[in-house]
Every structure is written in structure tokens, then in C-alpha cells.
Short mmCIF file of C-alpha atoms in Angstrom, two decimals:
data_model
loop_
_atom_site.label_atom_id
_atom_site.label_comp_id
_atom_site.label_asym_id
_atom_site.label_seq_id
_atom_site.Cartn_x
_atom_site.Cartn_y
_atom_site.Cartn_z
CA MET A 1 11.66 -12.85 -23.05
CA ASP A 2 10.00 -11.43 -26.08
CA LYS A 3 8.94 -7.83 -26.27
CA ARG A 4 5.44 -8.99 -27.22
CA ALA A 5 3.22 -11.60 -25.65
CA ASP A 6 0.13 -13.63 -26.50
CA ILE A 7 -2.49 -13.30 -23.80
CA VAL A 8 -6.01 -14.53 -23.13
CA VAL A 9 -8.20 -12.27 -21.01
CA VAL A 10 -11.88 -12.50 -20.14
CA VAL A 11 -13.07 -8.93 -20.58
CA ASN A 12 -16.62 -8.12 -19.53
CA GLY A 13 -17.50 -11.81 -19.76
CA LEU A 14 -16.00 -12.36 -23.21
CA ALA A 15 -12.73 -14.30 -23.74
CA ARG A 16 -10.31 -12.23 -25.84
CA GLN A 17 -7.05 -13.37 -27.43
CA LEU A 18 -4.50 -10.66 -28.01
CA ASN A 19 -0.87 -10.14 -28.89
CA VAL A 20 0.38 -7.12 -26.97
CA PRO A 21 3.70 -5.34 -26.44
CA VAL A 22 4.85 -6.29 -22.93
CA ARG A 23 5.29 -2.62 -22.03
CA ARG A 24 1.61 -1.84 -22.77
CA ASN A 25 -0.38 -1.14 -19.64
CA LEU A 26 -3.79 -2.64 -19.00
CA VAL A 27 -5.84 0.49 -19.56
CA ASP A 28 -4.14 1.15 -22.90
CA MET A 29 -4.84 -2.44 -23.94
CA LEU A 30 -8.52 -2.00 -23.07
CA ARG A 31 -8.75 1.32 -24.90
CA HIS A 32 -6.50 0.77 -27.93
CA ASP A 33 -6.77 -2.96 -28.57
CA LEU A 34 -10.37 -3.55 -27.51
CA GLY A 35 -11.96 -0.14 -28.04
CA LEU A 36 -13.26 -0.01 -24.47
CA THR A 37 -12.76 3.68 -23.81
CA GLY A 38 -14.78 3.89 -20.59
CA ALA A 39 -11.74 3.58 -18.36
CA HIS A 40 -9.80 6.82 -18.77
CA VAL A 41 -6.11 7.59 -18.78
CA GLY A 42 -5.30 10.43 -16.42
CA CYS A 43 -2.04 10.81 -14.56
CA GLU A 44 -0.47 7.48 -15.56
CA HIS A 45 1.27 7.13 -12.24
CA GLY A 46 -1.47 5.80 -10.02
CA VAL A 47 -2.61 9.00 -8.37
CA CYS A 48 -5.88 10.00 -10.07
CA GLY A 49 -7.96 6.79 -10.30
CA ALA A 50 -9.50 7.59 -13.72
CA CYS A 51 -8.17 4.25 -15.01
CA ASN A 52 -9.67 2.09 -12.25
CA VAL A 53 -10.91 -1.27 -13.55
CA ARG A 54 -11.74 -4.54 -11.84
CA VAL A 55 -9.30 -7.44 -12.19
CA ASP A 56 -10.31 -10.81 -10.74
CA GLY A 57 -12.98 -9.08 -8.68
CA VAL A 58 -10.98 -6.24 -7.13
CA VAL A 59 -10.52 -2.66 -8.29
CA VAL A 60 -7.01 -1.82 -9.46
CA ARG A 61 -5.26 0.97 -11.32
CA GLY A 62 -5.28 0.16 -15.04
CA CYS A 63 -2.16 2.28 -15.52
CA LEU A 64 -0.12 0.42 -12.89
CA MET A 65 -0.60 -3.06 -14.28
CA LEU A 66 0.76 -4.45 -17.52
CA ALA A 67 -1.64 -5.97 -20.03
CA VAL A 68 0.53 -9.09 -20.09
CA GLN A 69 -0.10 -9.48 -16.35
CA ALA A 70 -3.82 -9.82 -17.07
CA ASP A 71 -3.16 -13.04 -18.98
CA GLY A 72 -5.64 -15.57 -17.60
CA ALA A 73 -7.50 -12.95 -15.56
CA THR A 74 -11.03 -11.62 -15.57
CA VAL A 75 -11.27 -7.90 -16.26
CA ASP A 76 -14.41 -5.83 -15.83
CA THR A 77 -14.66 -2.29 -17.15
CA ILE A 78 -17.35 0.31 -16.69
CA GLU A 79 -18.93 -0.95 -19.93
CA GLY A 80 -19.30 -4.43 -18.45
CA LEU A 81 -20.66 -3.21 -15.13
CA THR A 82 -23.15 -1.04 -17.01
CA ALA A 83 -24.28 -3.87 -19.30
CA THR A 84 -24.97 -6.26 -16.45
CA GLY A 85 -26.88 -3.64 -14.48
CA GLU A 86 -24.68 -4.33 -11.47
CA ILE A 87 -24.23 -0.66 -10.65
CA ALA A 88 -27.45 0.75 -12.16
CA ALA A 89 -28.63 2.24 -8.87
CA LEU A 90 -25.28 3.92 -8.25
CA GLN A 91 -25.23 5.30 -11.78
CA SER A 92 -28.77 6.69 -11.37
CA ALA A 93 -27.76 8.31 -8.11
CA PHE A 94 -24.78 9.95 -9.81
CA VAL A 95 -27.16 11.48 -12.37
CA GLU A 96 -29.77 12.50 -9.80
CA ARG A 97 -27.27 14.09 -7.43
CA ASN A 98 -25.34 15.84 -10.23
CA ALA A 99 -22.24 13.83 -9.30
CA LEU A 100 -20.84 13.84 -12.82
CA GLN A 101 -19.75 17.12 -14.31
CA CYS A 102 -17.18 16.72 -17.08
CA GLY A 103 -17.47 12.95 -16.52
CA TYR A 104 -13.78 12.21 -16.85
CA CYS A 105 -13.39 10.77 -13.36
CA THR A 106 -16.84 9.17 -13.31
CA PRO A 107 -16.00 5.60 -14.45
CA GLY A 108 -13.23 5.39 -11.84
CA MET A 109 -15.44 6.93 -9.15
CA LEU A 110 -18.18 4.40 -9.94
CA MET A 111 -15.69 1.53 -9.72
CA THR A 112 -14.46 2.73 -6.34
CA GLY A 113 -17.97 3.49 -5.07
CA ALA A 114 -19.28 0.09 -6.19
CA GLU A 115 -16.44 -1.73 -4.44
CA LEU A 116 -17.04 0.21 -1.21
CA LEU A 117 -20.78 -0.57 -1.30
CA SER A 118 -20.04 -4.25 -1.91
CA GLN A 119 -17.92 -4.29 1.25
CA GLN A 120 -20.00 -2.08 3.56
CA THR A 121 -23.76 -1.86 3.68
CA CYS A 122 -24.02 1.67 4.92
CA PRO A 123 -20.71 3.53 5.07
CA SER A 124 -20.60 6.93 6.76
CA ARG A 125 -19.75 10.02 4.75
CA ALA A 126 -16.30 9.96 6.34
CA VAL A 127 -15.77 6.39 5.17
CA ILE A 128 -17.01 7.29 1.68
CA ARG A 129 -14.59 10.21 1.55
CA ASP A 130 -11.81 7.92 2.71
CA ALA A 131 -12.64 5.38 -0.02
CA ILE A 132 -12.74 7.92 -2.86
CA SER A 133 -9.65 9.74 -1.62
CA GLY A 134 -7.72 7.90 -4.31
CA ASN A 135 -9.87 9.33 -7.12
CA TYR A 136 -9.37 12.88 -8.37
CA CYS A 137 -12.30 14.94 -9.63
CA ARG A 138 -10.88 17.94 -11.46
CA CYS A 139 -14.31 19.63 -11.39
CA THR A 140 -14.03 19.25 -7.59
CA GLY A 141 -17.49 17.72 -7.44
CA TYR A 142 -16.65 15.64 -4.39
CA GLN A 143 -19.64 16.75 -2.30
CA ALA A 144 -22.11 15.52 -4.92
CA ILE A 145 -20.18 12.29 -5.43
CA VAL A 146 -20.29 11.57 -1.69
CA ASP A 147 -24.01 12.41 -1.80
CA ALA A 148 -24.60 9.94 -4.65
CA ILE A 149 -22.76 7.06 -2.99
CA GLU A 150 -24.49 7.79 0.32
CA THR A 151 -27.88 7.96 -1.41
CA THR A 152 -27.32 4.55 -2.96
CA ALA A 153 -26.25 3.08 0.38
CA LEU A 154 -29.26 4.53 2.20
CA ALA A 155 -31.68 3.34 -0.51
CA ARG A 156 -30.26 -0.15 -0.25
CA LYS A 157 -30.49 -0.06 3.53
CA ASP A 158 -34.16 0.88 3.20
CA GLY A 159 -34.74 -2.14 1.00
CA ILE A 160 -34.91 -0.42 -2.36
CA PRO A 161 -33.26 -2.87 -4.76
CA SER A 162 -29.98 -1.75 -6.22
CA MET B 1 3.97 9.07 -20.37
CA LYS B 2 4.34 5.41 -21.23
CA ALA B 3 6.80 2.89 -19.84
CA PRO B 4 10.11 2.57 -21.71
CA ASP B 5 11.01 -0.56 -23.63
CA PHE B 6 11.89 -3.59 -21.51
CA ALA B 7 11.83 -7.38 -21.64
CA TYR B 8 9.40 -9.26 -19.42
CA CYS B 9 9.38 -12.73 -17.96
CA ARG B 10 7.16 -14.60 -15.54
CA PRO B 11 9.16 -17.39 -13.88
CA ALA B 12 7.31 -20.21 -12.14
CA SER B 13 9.61 -20.71 -9.16
CA ILE B 14 11.76 -18.82 -6.66
CA ASP B 15 14.82 -20.68 -7.98
CA ALA B 16 14.10 -19.42 -11.49
CA VAL B 17 13.81 -15.85 -10.16
CA CYS B 18 17.15 -16.21 -8.35
CA ALA B 19 18.82 -17.51 -11.52
CA LEU B 20 17.53 -14.51 -13.49
CA LEU B 21 18.66 -12.08 -10.78
CA ALA B 22 22.11 -13.71 -10.68
CA GLU B 23 22.40 -13.26 -14.43
CA HIS B 24 20.92 -9.77 -14.85
CA ARG B 25 21.71 -8.22 -11.43
CA ASP B 26 20.84 -4.51 -11.39
CA ASP B 27 19.45 -4.61 -14.94
CA ALA B 28 16.47 -6.58 -13.63
CA ARG B 29 13.59 -5.37 -11.45
CA ILE B 30 11.19 -7.54 -9.49
CA LEU B 31 7.54 -6.89 -10.39
CA ALA B 32 5.16 -7.88 -7.59
CA GLY B 33 2.37 -5.34 -6.97
CA GLY B 34 4.07 -2.81 -9.22
CA GLN B 35 2.35 0.14 -7.53
CA SER B 36 5.61 2.08 -7.25
CA LEU B 37 7.61 0.37 -10.01
CA MET B 38 5.00 0.92 -12.72
CA ALA B 39 4.68 4.58 -11.74
CA THR B 40 8.44 5.10 -12.01
CA LEU B 41 8.44 3.34 -15.39
CA ASN B 42 5.58 5.50 -16.67
CA LEU B 43 7.40 8.60 -15.44
CA ARG B 44 10.64 7.34 -17.08
CA LEU B 45 12.43 7.55 -13.75
CA SER B 46 13.50 3.95 -14.14
CA ALA B 47 14.56 1.99 -17.21
CA PRO B 48 15.34 -1.63 -16.33
CA ALA B 49 16.20 -4.03 -19.14
CA LEU B 50 14.13 -6.82 -17.64
CA LEU B 51 11.04 -7.09 -15.46
CA VAL B 52 10.78 -10.33 -13.49
CA ASP B 53 7.10 -10.83 -12.64
CA ILE B 54 6.79 -13.02 -9.52
CA ASN B 55 2.98 -13.03 -9.43
CA ARG B 56 2.58 -16.66 -10.49
CA ILE B 57 4.77 -18.15 -7.75
CA ASP B 58 2.40 -19.80 -5.28
CA ALA B 59 5.14 -20.30 -2.66
CA LEU B 60 5.23 -16.51 -2.17
CA ARG B 61 1.55 -16.20 -1.34
CA GLY B 62 -0.31 -15.95 1.92
CA ILE B 63 -0.08 -14.97 5.57
CA HIS B 64 0.63 -17.80 7.98
CA LEU B 65 1.42 -18.41 11.61
CA ALA B 66 4.82 -20.11 11.61
CA GLY B 67 7.72 -21.08 13.89
CA ASP B 68 5.45 -22.97 16.32
CA GLY B 69 3.20 -19.95 16.56
CA ASN B 70 6.05 -17.55 17.34
CA TYR B 71 5.85 -15.36 14.27
CA LEU B 72 3.71 -14.38 11.33
CA ARG B 73 5.03 -15.06 7.88
CA ILE B 74 3.81 -12.52 5.35
CA GLY B 75 4.72 -13.74 1.87
CA ALA B 76 6.10 -11.53 -0.88
CA LEU B 77 2.79 -11.68 -2.75
CA ALA B 78 0.52 -10.79 0.17
CA ARG B 79 -1.32 -7.64 -0.95
CA HIS B 80 -1.79 -4.72 1.43
CA ALA B 81 -5.57 -5.31 1.34
CA GLU B 82 -5.08 -8.95 2.31
CA VAL B 83 -2.82 -7.96 5.21
CA ALA B 84 -5.24 -5.20 6.25
CA ARG B 85 -8.18 -7.59 6.65
CA SER B 86 -6.20 -10.58 7.96
CA PRO B 87 -7.49 -11.79 11.36
CA LEU B 88 -4.04 -13.28 12.02
CA VAL B 89 -2.38 -9.90 11.54
CA ALA B 90 -5.05 -8.14 13.65
CA LEU B 91 -4.46 -10.62 16.48
CA HIS B 92 -0.69 -11.00 16.39
CA ALA B 93 0.54 -7.74 14.82
CA PRO B 94 -2.17 -5.09 15.40
CA LEU B 95 0.32 -2.29 14.71
CA ILE B 96 0.32 -3.36 11.05
CA THR B 97 -3.48 -3.45 10.96
CA ALA B 98 -3.60 0.07 12.43
CA ALA B 99 -1.05 1.33 9.91
CA MET B 100 -2.71 -0.22 6.87
CA ARG B 101 -5.52 2.30 6.70
CA HIS B 102 -2.88 4.94 6.03
CA VAL B 103 -1.31 3.01 3.13
CA ALA B 104 -2.35 4.76 -0.08
CA HIS B 105 -5.89 4.18 -1.39
CA PRO B 106 -8.12 1.09 -1.81
CA ALA B 107 -7.22 0.38 -5.45
CA ILE B 108 -3.50 0.65 -4.63
CA ARG B 109 -3.89 -1.58 -1.55
CA ASN B 110 -5.66 -4.18 -3.67
CA ARG B 111 -2.58 -4.66 -5.81
CA GLY B 112 0.42 -3.36 -3.85
CA THR B 113 2.32 -5.79 -1.63
CA THR B 114 3.58 -5.33 1.90
CA CYS B 115 6.93 -6.92 1.10
CA GLY B 116 7.23 -4.72 -1.98
CA SER B 117 6.87 -1.66 0.22
CA LEU B 118 9.62 -3.01 2.50
CA ALA B 119 11.93 -3.81 -0.42
CA LEU B 120 11.47 -0.37 -1.96
CA ALA B 121 12.18 1.43 1.34
CA ASP B 122 10.41 4.67 0.54
CA PRO B 123 11.17 6.96 3.50
CA SER B 124 7.54 8.05 3.78
CA ALA B 125 6.12 4.50 3.68
CA GLU B 126 4.42 2.97 6.71
CA MET B 127 5.59 -0.65 6.54
CA PRO B 128 9.35 -0.11 7.03
CA ALA B 129 8.64 1.82 10.25
CA CYS B 130 6.27 -0.93 11.46
CA ALA B 131 8.84 -3.61 10.63
CA ILE B 132 11.46 -1.84 12.75
CA ALA B 133 9.06 -1.21 15.65
CA LEU B 134 8.00 -4.88 15.63
CA ASP B 135 11.52 -6.30 15.31
CA ALA B 136 10.54 -8.04 12.08
CA THR B 137 13.01 -10.08 10.04
CA LEU B 138 13.22 -9.80 6.26
CA VAL B 139 14.06 -13.06 4.53
CA LEU B 140 16.13 -12.80 1.36
CA GLN B 141 16.87 -15.61 -1.05
CA SER B 142 19.50 -15.92 -3.77
CA GLN B 143 21.30 -18.74 -5.50
CA SER B 144 23.73 -18.84 -2.60
CA GLY B 145 20.95 -19.47 -0.08
CA THR B 146 18.56 -17.76 2.29
CA ARG B 147 19.35 -15.19 4.96
CA GLY B 148 17.30 -13.23 7.45
CA VAL B 149 18.03 -9.55 8.03
CA PRO B 150 16.52 -7.78 11.06
CA ALA B 151 14.46 -4.78 9.92
CA ARG B 152 16.64 -2.45 12.02
CA ASP B 153 19.64 -3.47 9.85
CA PHE B 154 17.77 -3.60 6.54
CA PHE B 155 17.20 0.09 5.82
CA PHE B 156 20.26 2.22 5.03
CA GLY B 157 18.93 5.43 3.53
CA LEU B 158 16.87 6.80 0.67
CA TYR B 159 15.64 3.67 -1.14
CA GLU B 160 18.77 1.90 0.09
CA THR B 161 18.54 -1.49 1.76
CA ALA B 162 20.63 -4.52 2.66
CA ARG B 163 19.13 -6.45 -0.27
CA ARG B 164 21.75 -7.38 -2.86
CA ASP B 165 21.00 -7.21 -6.58
CA ASP B 166 20.76 -10.98 -6.80
CA GLU B 167 18.37 -11.40 -3.86
CA LEU B 168 14.60 -11.71 -3.73
CA LEU B 169 12.71 -10.65 -0.58
CA ILE B 170 10.59 -13.78 -0.16
CA GLU B 171 8.83 -12.97 3.12
CA VAL B 172 8.80 -10.86 6.25
CA ARG B 173 8.61 -12.57 9.62
CA VAL B 174 6.82 -10.59 12.31
CA PRO B 175 7.16 -11.84 15.90
CA CYS B 176 3.73 -12.40 17.48
CA GLN B 177 3.19 -9.60 19.93
CA PRO B 178 3.31 -10.34 23.67
CA ALA B 179 -0.03 -10.33 25.51
CA ASP B 180 0.79 -7.09 27.36
CA GLN B 181 1.89 -5.14 24.30
CA ARG B 182 0.17 -1.92 23.26
CA VAL B 183 0.56 -0.24 19.91
CA GLY B 184 -0.03 3.20 18.44
CA PHE B 185 0.18 4.57 14.92
CA ASP B 186 -0.67 7.83 13.19
CA GLU B 187 0.62 10.11 10.50
CA LEU B 188 0.22 13.60 9.17
CA SER B 189 -0.53 13.99 5.49
CA ARG B 190 -2.19 16.72 3.50
CA ARG B 191 -4.88 14.33 2.28
CA HIS B 192 -5.65 10.93 3.78
CA GLY B 193 -3.76 8.26 1.85
CA ASP B 194 -1.12 10.63 0.53
CA PHE B 195 2.52 10.23 1.45
CA ALA B 196 3.18 11.04 5.08
CA MET B 197 4.87 14.31 5.99
CA VAL B 198 5.58 12.62 9.31
CA GLY B 199 4.42 9.33 10.78
CA VAL B 200 4.86 7.58 14.13
CA ALA B 201 4.75 3.89 15.06
CA VAL B 202 4.82 2.91 18.74
CA THR B 203 4.91 -0.34 20.67
CA ALA B 204 5.21 -0.71 24.43
CA ARG B 205 4.76 -3.26 27.21
CA GLY B 206 4.06 -3.11 30.92
CA THR B 207 1.30 -1.01 32.46
CA PRO B 208 0.58 2.74 32.48
CA ASP B 209 2.12 2.75 35.96
CA ARG B 210 5.25 1.00 34.82
CA MET B 211 6.08 1.05 31.13
CA THR B 212 8.77 -1.09 29.59
CA ASP B 213 10.18 -1.71 26.13
CA LEU B 214 8.88 1.44 24.49
CA ARG B 215 9.74 1.47 20.79
CA LEU B 216 9.22 4.72 18.91
CA VAL B 217 9.87 4.86 15.18
CA VAL B 218 9.41 8.11 13.23
CA PHE B 219 9.20 8.12 9.44
CA GLY B 220 8.64 10.62 6.64
CA THR B 221 11.04 13.18 8.06
CA ASP B 222 14.41 11.60 7.33
CA THR B 223 15.78 9.46 4.49
CA MET B 224 14.82 6.32 6.41
CA PRO B 225 12.69 5.41 9.43
CA ILE B 226 14.33 6.59 12.65
CA ASP B 227 14.25 4.33 15.70
CA CYS B 228 14.27 6.93 18.51
CA ARG B 229 15.87 4.69 21.13
CA ASP B 230 17.30 7.31 23.45
CA ALA B 231 13.99 9.15 23.64
CA ALA B 232 12.09 5.88 24.15
CA ALA B 233 14.45 4.90 26.99
CA LEU B 234 13.09 7.82 29.02
CA ALA B 235 9.92 5.77 29.51
CA ASP B 236 11.64 2.76 30.96
CA ARG B 237 9.95 1.65 34.19
CA GLN B 238 8.21 5.04 34.42
CA ALA B 239 4.52 5.80 34.92
CA TRP B 240 2.75 7.50 32.04
CA SER B 241 2.24 11.25 32.42
CA PRO B 242 1.75 14.10 29.95
CA ALA B 243 5.07 15.55 31.12
CA LEU B 244 6.84 12.30 30.28
CA GLY B 245 5.15 12.30 26.85
CA GLU B 246 6.39 15.85 26.31
CA ALA B 247 9.94 14.88 27.28
CA ILE B 248 9.95 11.87 24.98
CA ALA B 249 8.49 13.87 22.09
CA SER B 250 11.06 16.66 22.51
CA ALA B 251 13.97 14.25 22.71
CA ALA B 252 12.77 12.23 19.72
CA ALA B 253 12.15 15.30 17.56
CA ALA B 254 15.61 16.64 18.40
CA SER B 255 17.18 13.40 17.16
CA LEU B 256 15.65 13.78 13.68
CA ASP B 257 17.55 15.22 10.74
CA PRO B 258 14.84 16.33 8.29
CA ASP B 259 15.52 17.70 4.83
CA THR B 260 13.82 20.75 3.42
CA ASN B 261 11.18 19.89 0.88
CA MET B 262 7.84 21.27 -0.32
CA PHE B 263 6.31 20.53 3.08
CA GLY B 264 8.76 22.78 4.93
CA GLY B 265 12.14 22.93 6.59
CA PRO B 266 13.70 21.02 9.49
CA ALA B 267 12.21 23.23 12.21
CA VAL B 268 8.67 22.75 10.88
CA LYS B 269 9.10 19.01 10.60
CA ARG B 270 10.55 18.65 14.08
CA ARG B 271 7.57 20.55 15.49
CA GLN B 272 5.17 18.37 13.51
CA ALA B 273 6.97 15.23 14.66
CA ALA B 274 6.91 16.32 18.32
CA ALA B 275 3.19 17.09 18.12
CA LEU B 276 2.40 13.78 16.48
CA ILE B 277 4.56 11.79 18.92
CA ARG B 278 2.75 13.43 21.86
CA ARG B 279 -0.59 12.63 20.24
CA VAL B 280 0.26 8.98 19.53
CA LEU B 281 1.80 8.37 22.96
CA THR B 282 -1.21 9.91 24.69
CA ALA B 283 -3.63 7.80 22.65
CA THR B 284 -1.56 4.69 23.29
CA PHE B 285 -1.27 5.12 27.04
CA THR B 286 -4.56 6.74 27.99
CA SER B 287 -7.12 5.01 25.75
CA ARG B 288 -10.04 3.45 27.58
CA GLU B 289 -9.09 -0.06 26.58
CA ALA B 290 -7.62 -2.02 29.46
CA TRP B 291 -4.00 -2.97 29.16
CA HIS B 292 -3.48 -6.53 28.11
CA GLY B 293 -2.18 -9.01 30.66
#
């Protein structure tokens, strides 16, 4: 029951060995230990969604999981999703529809939007709003964010590759 | 803020967890989904000496039909998202499926556990109310053995439950619903996914012309879910009518004892509860779907 732990985590496709304090949360590990500052730290109690990252294929709050719990897991951050091109269409739609203002919530919004679009081909605006209800945008740019996710869904439905 | 200092361990078996709980008692906290625990640590509302992470214990995983098909066993590590999309849950406990869309947000549901929500006993949480309405049994294990506690006896008050310090909630057993059962669920919140100001879970049997076994559980208003038995008894062997719904809603709301908080005082909450109860009962008894059986 040490206060530090050795962990191995596959982050954005790369195996990383780290020794972390057990009280360090996942998003702090990504930012401070690995320099991956795409996932943001907002409220630190699971409300705002700025810290959303993908762990073993599902989106979770980076502030509500300990880094030590990611031992043996696969973690994908916005940097990884960007590098692989997995969410390129969604990112383009965010730019085109002016869905990023200050940009603080954007990585978390993209994570949430990408997971929704992986589960539903063409979600309604109500379903999109429901899905992003766990992500705060302090610029209150929700309308444009819903537009961007909907645009991506409609483009995909029409056969435009995403 | 950041979590305070604590020790962490990740035992490989339920027995190992029970040994740790027996030794550390209230100084230890179980870490499953962590969606409430981690928040309270980050807010420094909680400062346990030891976190016991149960995430690597395979015996706690999964959702299974058990007891010769009589009940569903939802393991301590079943995530809300897993329960929400489970065909077994949709078939045998549709009240839980209906309630799941009100449980927080997708990223929280991906990690948070249904049993964790039961063990925490937040008064505005959906799962304790569902467990009471469905007559679920919570199974607790310690070094002295295993015991089942009916949900109606499990919740005492604000975050207070029948779980002892040395016990781990290993699973919840939900009786498979009878073929003629109907269910209803809804809640009022300021934003979808936020904590409920008031929520209602309903189960009933019979037909709209002759209802039996109405269960009506209201949560979010009081320090624990309230099983409104006297109000529900008004429906016994009665035919559904708006007037009956009104009578049940009024009686149920009168039996609540809400606190004043930022959402309002007792009078406001009783009115909200009555309105929501009417709405849920109407939807449950007048929807176009044919009654089962």
C-alpha cells in the first residue's frame, strides 16, 4: 500500500511506464507526466467534461479516475484522436460551424460527440443535446456545437467519408 | 482541488477485500466506479486513509439471469452504461432501463456502477428508488459471511444504509418482473442528467380496469426514497381514472417531508411531486401499449 505506484499505460498507441503518486488523477498524469495538455482540467468533480478522455474504448472523466487505475489500460486523448484522423470530419465541422470559441471545452466536446456518432448514425438534435449535457461550454456556444455534430452526422449519412 | 493523501490497494479477490475492510473499517473506502467518491475526494469532503479498488475482481462483473431464471444478478462492477444497454435488464427489469437515461451523463455512466449508486444512497439518485419499487435484494459480504438485505430495509436516511463498515455490496438481485407488470419513471431536474429535484418510480400489475400491486416510490424530496404505500393502496382493485391519479398524487405528496434547499421549500416540492406523480401514473396507465398478459 505504497503512496506511489509503477504503472504501464498505452497512451495514444504508445506504451508508457510511469511511477505516479496514487492520489494523482488520470488527467493530471496525462498533462503533468506526459505533457499531453489537450484534455483540460475544469471543475475537478465530474461536472464539466473538459477532462473527458477515452479509456479502453469508452469516454470517461479524467478527473474522476486515478492514474494508478489506468495501469494496463489503453488511453486515448484528443492528441491521439487527432493524429489518427479518427475525428477529422468532426473537427472540421467544429471549425466550419464556429463551434469552438475559447476552445477550453472543445477537446471534451469532441470526445463526447465522437462517442455519440460511433453509437448512432444520425442522432436527432435532441439526442445530441442529451449526449453533450454533461459537457459545459462557458462561452455558451451550445447551438453551434449541436450544429457541428449534426453536420457531421448528416454528411456521414449522405456518404461523405468521415 | 486535488484529492488528499491516501493509501491505495487493488485486491484480487472478494475475500481479500473483506479482510481489508475488517482491518480498516471506516478508514477504508471501496473504489468501484468512483464517480461520487473521486468527486468528494477532490472537493476534500472525504479523507479516507485507504482506498480499496475492486475493479480487478472478475467475480463482481456482469449481469446474469440467476436463481433458475427468477432474478437478475447485477454485479458490483456492472457499469450504468452496461446496465442501460443490457437486453436482460430491458426484458426482466424495464423500470431500470427507463431510469438509466436519467442517470447523470454518458461519460459518468460509462464508469459509474449501479451497485455503487445503491451503496452510496444519495437521496436524489435513481437506482435506490428503483431497487425499492422492484423489491430488489442487496447482497453484502464480510468475513462473517453473506447476507441479503431487502432494498426497503437497506436505506435509512441521508447516505445511511444497512451496510456495515466491514461489508462489501457484491451484487443486487432484482426479481424478474411478472408478465403483467407495467412500469413508469420520470424526474424533474433543471437540466437533463442533473440531480433530480423530484423523481418517481412506479410499478403495477393487473389491467387498467383492475389495478393491483401499485408501488410508488418518490425520491429527491426527502433524505431517502419514500415508498408511498398508503397512497398506492388507493389503487388496489380499482379502475384507472384521472380522479384516482389525482387522489393518489395528493396522498403521496402529503406523505413527503421535504427539506428546504436551493430548489425551494416543502410546499414547492410537494406540488412538484404531485404533478410528477400524476404525469407518471397517467403515462403508465394510459399509454397505447397493450397491457402485458
